[in-house]
């Protein structure tokens, strides 16, 4: 792996994609690493496409990276993942929640309304072209069991860090506590460990 | 929050991950800035929001102002008395504030005055890709541009020092990838707040009614500008990295892309990088020296080829034999933001390296996700009520132009509402509706404007429309907050974010006081009443105002929780899609069973979908969150 790890977070506004990118940034700094994030938010407070670029390493300069340069994609929603697959680098890993939030354009019949299973299949066939690994996690379900479905972002983070091991658990705990004080933070920390302990294998 | 994690209170020498705007807020505290104001606008809003979140108990004034020009005037008033002030705005806000900004260059200041102008290449959330570096030239005010959050913080302090030394306001110009980037920042010492010192009457300086004084001050201003480079010399805002005859001049986030690109090409020591933090006036001495050994120069900058032109001019007047290239030669695009890839391509062409195309797979053709109004948004009801009211009044939709304005409600442009016809600049809805009407347009015209936008720039336009007796319907969409930029206070609040008690202004009293012919206050969730009022007001002559008042649903949910949500009984859903086609609520979707479903965790319980379900398939469920 190169010195800088490029992570792309694909989510729908309101799902916690920005919190996830911030937790990684805080944890990276707590671990003494360099970090840059860049967010592309839409104009809406909710339900827009949100892309966060996170770069962790020894020395990082640019807040973004280009197509074919993500070592990992963390997805909170499958349509947003499929929209950003061109960022996958050779041999990259994709960790995504099996969550589907069809946009209004799909519901109105202006655009396709993809089925979850088809979408996962298509994501796999694209990822295969770059020898990528795809991990699908029932993140919302697992988070809901902990009492807060919104903690699904930390389940995905746990699954990612289990494979990539770029952040220490203590730094992640510290970052979550800093960002989400109180009960929300406690649930998020639990969610991170649930994600990390999942014995997941790539589905493709 | 622990003190060492509070970005404003952490002791000097702490290394924290800060967003650019948080770093600027920290810079304000370190520099002893006492008055901090501005108007919300992406990507600048988080500077004040950070102080609101973390600055409780600090001795300072940090409040939103009604618009950017008033904000600037407040900051200017503070600075002429010797206090340090910071005023923040997005690029179009600088246009609003331009009148006092230009005059302020002639009067100058005694305390430091830093003007943050945040540009938005892309654009990501702005109406134009305005390059505000031209603003420095226009106003003749010194300008600094940081490349990352650390510099953003440090440059606030440098800008204050420069401002006080030269007695001039200083512009700190950023772009989105600096404002919204998170990076490690090392904090510095905090100095006590710099408050009022004294203010003495000095008409030649502060009164612009004397033309001889104005000429005198203009000459003074030019003299001050000639000292900028020398005054900044000790701060190392400009620097040279590496050496060689092939040189790159870069500023802002462009510099970060250049370094990243050169590392990727393994050429970091083989190319001389000239980094500029001082943008106006151009640091000519520094550049002449830095460019002396260069044969070829590539200029990397976001937006316009501003520096490129300036450096070509400098080379010409200094007799430097250089080949200078950049956007004018097509090496980089003028439209959209930069990134590592376009900069790497430009470097390859500049250095005559092979343009090997990096391969990446294509994405899947995903259904588009244009930004929608949130679930339960009162604006959805307002526009539906307006559209149904237009139809009820006997007009076809295409006969009644709906002028829009800046705010969340502009998202009503998207299907299925397809509501607004225009959205230009703050407050423009009323003036434009008036112009169309008086030009001979026969049908009714409607202006729709949010509460904060109404205070910001709608007041003069409404006064004009009422005064000139131009018939129109004005809908003021009052959701009691500046929603789109992240829920900031408006003038109707009784207490600001910092806890300052305020006098809440009443929109209905203002509108009535101005002389509007008819004024109604309607809760948009009572959609039938709204439809009836629109129908009545469209037919009545005069300037008729409907204040559609209900709190922003998202803000209310955050403050008070969600009491009820809705769900679909699948057996009752007949797949007519009336709920989706009428409301366009993003919490609704069509499942694999072809029936409508609700993303229950996103439903905020307005019940609009249930109202329009002909089969009573959508029902309420209790929620206690």
mmCIF file of C-alpha atoms in Angstrom, chain A residues 4 12 14 22 25-26 28-30 32-49 53 55 59-69 77 79-80 82-88 99-108 110-117 119 122-123 126-127 129-130 140 149-150 174 177-179, chain B residues 1-2 5 15-19 22 42 124-126 148-149 176-177 180-184 253 255-257 259-260 263-264 268 337-341 358-375 408 410-411 415-416 423 483-487 554 558 577 580-581 584-592 599 601-602:
data_model
loop_
_atom_site.group_PDB
_atom_site.id
_atom_site.type_symbol
_atom_site.label_atom_id
_atom_site.label_comp_id
_atom_site.label_asym_id
_atom_site.label_seq_id
_atom_site.Cartn_x
_atom_site.Cartn_y
_atom_site.Cartn_z
ATOM 1 C CA UNK A 4 -1.319 7.741 1.729
ATOM 2 C CA UNK A 12 -27.054 10.382 1.122
ATOM 3 C CA UNK A 14 -28.541 12.937 6.601
ATOM 4 C CA UNK A 22 -14.780 13.698 10.608
ATOM 5 C CA UNK A 25 -9.889 12.746 10.508
ATOM 6 C CA UNK A 26 -9.956 13.202 14.281
ATOM 7 C CA UNK A 28 -5.916 10.073 12.366
ATOM 8 C CA UNK A 29 -4.711 13.202 14.158
ATOM 9 C CA UNK A 30 -5.032 11.460 17.531
ATOM 10 C CA UNK A 32 -0.250 11.389 15.080
ATOM 11 C CA UNK A 33 -0.907 11.010 11.371
ATOM 12 C CA UNK A 34 -1.502 13.616 8.720
ATOM 13 C CA UNK A 35 -4.957 13.878 7.200
ATOM 14 C CA UNK A 36 -6.984 15.884 4.710
ATOM 15 C CA UNK A 37 -10.673 15.663 4.005
ATOM 16 C CA UNK A 38 -12.754 17.290 1.325
ATOM 17 C CA UNK A 39 -16.513 17.226 1.227
ATOM 18 C CA UNK A 40 -18.778 17.712 -1.723
ATOM 19 C CA UNK A 41 -22.161 18.534 -0.284
ATOM 20 C CA UNK A 42 -25.222 19.447 -2.203
ATOM 21 C CA UNK A 43 -27.474 22.396 -1.495
ATOM 22 C CA UNK A 44 -29.994 20.347 0.465
ATOM 23 C CA UNK A 45 -29.832 19.721 4.192
ATOM 24 C CA UNK A 46 -31.129 16.211 3.506
ATOM 25 C CA UNK A 47 -31.266 13.642 0.717
ATOM 26 C CA UNK A 48 -28.634 15.068 -1.596
ATOM 27 C CA UNK A 49 -25.645 13.080 -2.846
ATOM 28 C CA UNK A 53 -12.733 12.392 0.381
ATOM 29 C CA UNK A 55 -6.755 10.962 2.922
ATOM 30 C CA UNK A 59 2.314 13.648 4.628
ATOM 31 C CA UNK A 60 -0.881 14.613 2.837
ATOM 32 C CA UNK A 61 -1.429 17.762 0.798
ATOM 33 C CA UNK A 62 -4.452 17.701 -1.484
ATOM 34 C CA UNK A 63 -7.900 17.474 0.094
ATOM 35 C CA UNK A 64 -9.137 15.333 -2.780
ATOM 36 C CA UNK A 65 -7.994 12.577 -5.094
ATOM 37 C CA UNK A 66 -8.936 11.561 -8.597
ATOM 38 C CA UNK A 67 -10.722 8.728 -10.381
ATOM 39 C CA UNK A 68 -9.105 5.333 -9.945
ATOM 40 C CA UNK A 69 -7.311 6.451 -6.780
ATOM 41 C CA UNK A 77 -26.120 3.757 0.366
ATOM 42 C CA UNK A 79 -26.952 4.033 -5.395
ATOM 43 C CA UNK A 80 -24.368 6.511 -4.149
ATOM 44 C CA UNK A 82 -22.616 2.853 -7.743
ATOM 45 C CA UNK A 83 -22.343 6.530 -8.713
ATOM 46 C CA UNK A 84 -18.751 6.647 -7.444
ATOM 47 C CA UNK A 85 -17.254 3.328 -8.564
ATOM 48 C CA UNK A 86 -14.853 5.055 -10.970
ATOM 49 C CA UNK A 87 -12.868 6.145 -7.925
ATOM 50 C CA UNK A 88 -11.835 2.528 -7.170
ATOM 51 C CA UNK A 99 -29.021 0.245 2.318
ATOM 52 C CA UNK A 100 -31.032 1.530 -0.617
ATOM 53 C CA UNK A 101 -32.590 4.982 -0.673
ATOM 54 C CA UNK A 102 -34.092 5.519 -4.109
ATOM 55 C CA UNK A 103 -34.116 9.196 -5.082
ATOM 56 C CA UNK A 104 -37.310 10.993 -6.008
ATOM 57 C CA UNK A 105 -36.298 10.801 -9.671
ATOM 58 C CA UNK A 106 -36.662 7.003 -9.407
ATOM 59 C CA UNK A 107 -39.995 7.198 -7.613
ATOM 60 C CA UNK A 108 -41.370 9.642 -10.160
ATOM 61 C CA UNK A 110 -37.954 9.914 -14.448
ATOM 62 C CA UNK A 111 -35.069 7.523 -13.793
ATOM 63 C CA UNK A 112 -34.601 3.807 -13.118
ATOM 64 C CA UNK A 113 -35.604 2.384 -9.777
ATOM 65 C CA UNK A 114 -32.870 -0.193 -9.245
ATOM 66 C CA UNK A 115 -33.442 -3.349 -7.203
ATOM 67 C CA UNK A 116 -31.038 -3.985 -4.363
ATOM 68 C CA UNK A 117 -29.877 -7.407 -5.556
ATOM 69 C CA UNK A 119 -27.384 -3.179 -7.857
ATOM 70 C CA UNK A 122 -23.612 -4.683 -10.942
ATOM 71 C CA UNK A 123 -21.344 -3.166 -8.312
ATOM 72 C CA UNK A 126 -17.575 -3.296 -11.972
ATOM 73 C CA UNK A 127 -15.341 -3.915 -8.952
ATOM 74 C CA UNK A 129 -12.632 -5.123 -13.390
ATOM 75 C CA UNK A 130 -10.158 -3.543 -10.972
ATOM 76 C CA UNK A 140 -28.526 -0.384 9.564
ATOM 77 C CA UNK A 149 -29.994 2.938 13.189
ATOM 78 C CA UNK A 150 -28.061 6.159 12.551
ATOM 79 C CA UNK A 174 -11.509 9.373 21.387
ATOM 80 C CA UNK A 177 -16.432 10.852 22.088
ATOM 81 C CA UNK A 178 -15.181 14.224 20.962
ATOM 82 C CA UNK A 179 -17.668 14.525 18.121
ATOM 83 C CA UNK B 1 -16.175 19.002 25.697
ATOM 84 C CA UNK B 2 -12.730 18.794 27.245
ATOM 85 C CA UNK B 5 -10.504 19.596 22.383
ATOM 86 C CA UNK B 15 -2.442 19.748 17.367
ATOM 87 C CA UNK B 16 -6.105 19.321 16.405
ATOM 88 C CA UNK B 17 -8.022 18.317 13.312
ATOM 89 C CA UNK B 18 -9.842 21.452 12.211
ATOM 90 C CA UNK B 19 -11.941 22.411 9.257
ATOM 91 C CA UNK B 22 -12.911 26.359 12.374
ATOM 92 C CA UNK B 42 -21.650 28.475 2.045
ATOM 93 C CA UNK B 124 -20.744 23.555 -5.368
ATOM 94 C CA UNK B 125 -23.387 25.754 -3.742
ATOM 95 C CA UNK B 126 -23.165 29.195 -5.363
ATOM 96 C CA UNK B 148 -4.914 24.967 3.927
ATOM 97 C CA UNK B 149 -6.507 25.201 7.391
ATOM 98 C CA UNK B 176 -14.311 25.862 -0.710
ATOM 99 C CA UNK B 177 -11.435 23.367 -0.561
ATOM 100 C CA UNK B 180 -14.325 22.901 4.114
ATOM 101 C CA UNK B 181 -11.159 20.842 4.354
ATOM 102 C CA UNK B 182 -10.258 19.189 7.637
ATOM 103 C CA UNK B 183 -6.534 19.018 8.386
ATOM 104 C CA UNK B 184 -4.243 19.040 11.413
ATOM 105 C CA UNK B 253 -5.476 25.060 -2.701
ATOM 106 C CA UNK B 255 -0.510 24.859 -4.309
ATOM 107 C CA UNK B 256 -1.506 21.630 -2.518
ATOM 108 C CA UNK B 257 -2.428 20.034 -5.840
ATOM 109 C CA UNK B 259 2.905 19.524 -4.433
ATOM 110 C CA UNK B 260 0.817 16.355 -4.626
ATOM 111 C CA UNK B 263 5.334 14.017 -5.712
ATOM 112 C CA UNK B 264 3.311 11.720 -7.875
ATOM 113 C CA UNK B 268 9.394 17.576 -6.329
ATOM 114 C CA UNK B 337 -12.689 23.495 -9.593
ATOM 115 C CA UNK B 338 -9.167 22.138 -9.871
ATOM 116 C CA UNK B 339 -8.026 18.821 -8.510
ATOM 117 C CA UNK B 340 -4.883 16.709 -8.488
ATOM 118 C CA UNK B 341 -5.654 15.111 -11.857
ATOM 119 C CA UNK B 358 -4.579 6.791 -16.189
ATOM 120 C CA UNK B 359 -7.264 4.195 -16.495
ATOM 121 C CA UNK B 360 -10.223 3.930 -14.238
ATOM 122 C CA UNK B 361 -13.489 2.104 -14.617
ATOM 123 C CA UNK B 362 -16.665 3.969 -15.402
ATOM 124 C CA UNK B 363 -19.307 4.413 -12.715
ATOM 125 C CA UNK B 364 -22.733 2.820 -12.989
ATOM 126 C CA UNK B 365 -25.459 4.953 -14.519
ATOM 127 C CA UNK B 366 -27.097 5.817 -11.201
ATOM 128 C CA UNK B 367 -30.437 7.612 -11.072
ATOM 129 C CA UNK B 368 -29.869 11.337 -10.482
ATOM 130 C CA UNK B 369 -30.413 12.691 -6.989
ATOM 131 C CA UNK B 370 -31.077 16.409 -7.318
ATOM 132 C CA UNK B 371 -31.309 18.105 -3.908
ATOM 133 C CA UNK B 372 -34.921 17.935 -2.705
ATOM 134 C CA UNK B 373 -36.908 19.745 -0.052
ATOM 135 C CA UNK B 374 -36.650 17.735 3.185
ATOM 136 C CA UNK B 375 -39.468 15.478 4.377
ATOM 137 C CA UNK B 408 -34.004 26.090 0.505
ATOM 138 C CA UNK B 410 -35.346 27.322 -4.517
ATOM 139 C CA UNK B 411 -35.258 23.506 -4.487
ATOM 140 C CA UNK B 415 -39.944 17.800 -10.080
ATOM 141 C CA UNK B 416 -42.615 17.197 -9.130
ATOM 142 C CA UNK B 423 -33.668 32.461 -8.818
ATOM 143 C CA UNK B 483 -32.188 26.915 6.991
ATOM 144 C CA UNK B 484 -30.122 26.251 3.886
ATOM 145 C CA UNK B 485 -26.802 27.284 5.390
ATOM 146 C CA UNK B 486 -27.276 25.273 8.572
ATOM 147 C CA UNK B 487 -29.945 26.894 10.773
ATOM 148 C CA UNK B 554 -35.667 19.686 10.322
ATOM 149 C CA UNK B 558 -33.624 18.659 16.173
ATOM 150 C CA UNK B 577 -48.584 7.072 -6.747
ATOM 151 C CA UNK B 580 -45.273 10.702 -4.657
ATOM 152 C CA UNK B 581 -46.504 12.660 -7.662
ATOM 153 C CA UNK B 584 -42.245 14.558 -4.131
ATOM 154 C CA UNK B 585 -41.294 13.823 -0.520
ATOM 155 C CA UNK B 586 -37.883 12.103 -0.536
ATOM 156 C CA UNK B 587 -38.881 9.786 2.317
ATOM 157 C CA UNK B 588 -41.323 8.063 -0.056
ATOM 158 C CA UNK B 589 -40.146 5.396 -2.471
ATOM 159 C CA UNK B 590 -41.449 2.535 -4.564
ATOM 160 C CA UNK B 591 -40.401 -0.847 -3.256
ATOM 161 C CA UNK B 592 -39.744 -4.057 -5.119
ATOM 162 C CA UNK B 599 -38.247 5.563 5.014
ATOM 163 C CA UNK B 601 -36.452 7.135 10.139
ATOM 164 C CA UNK B 602 -36.560 10.101 7.736
#
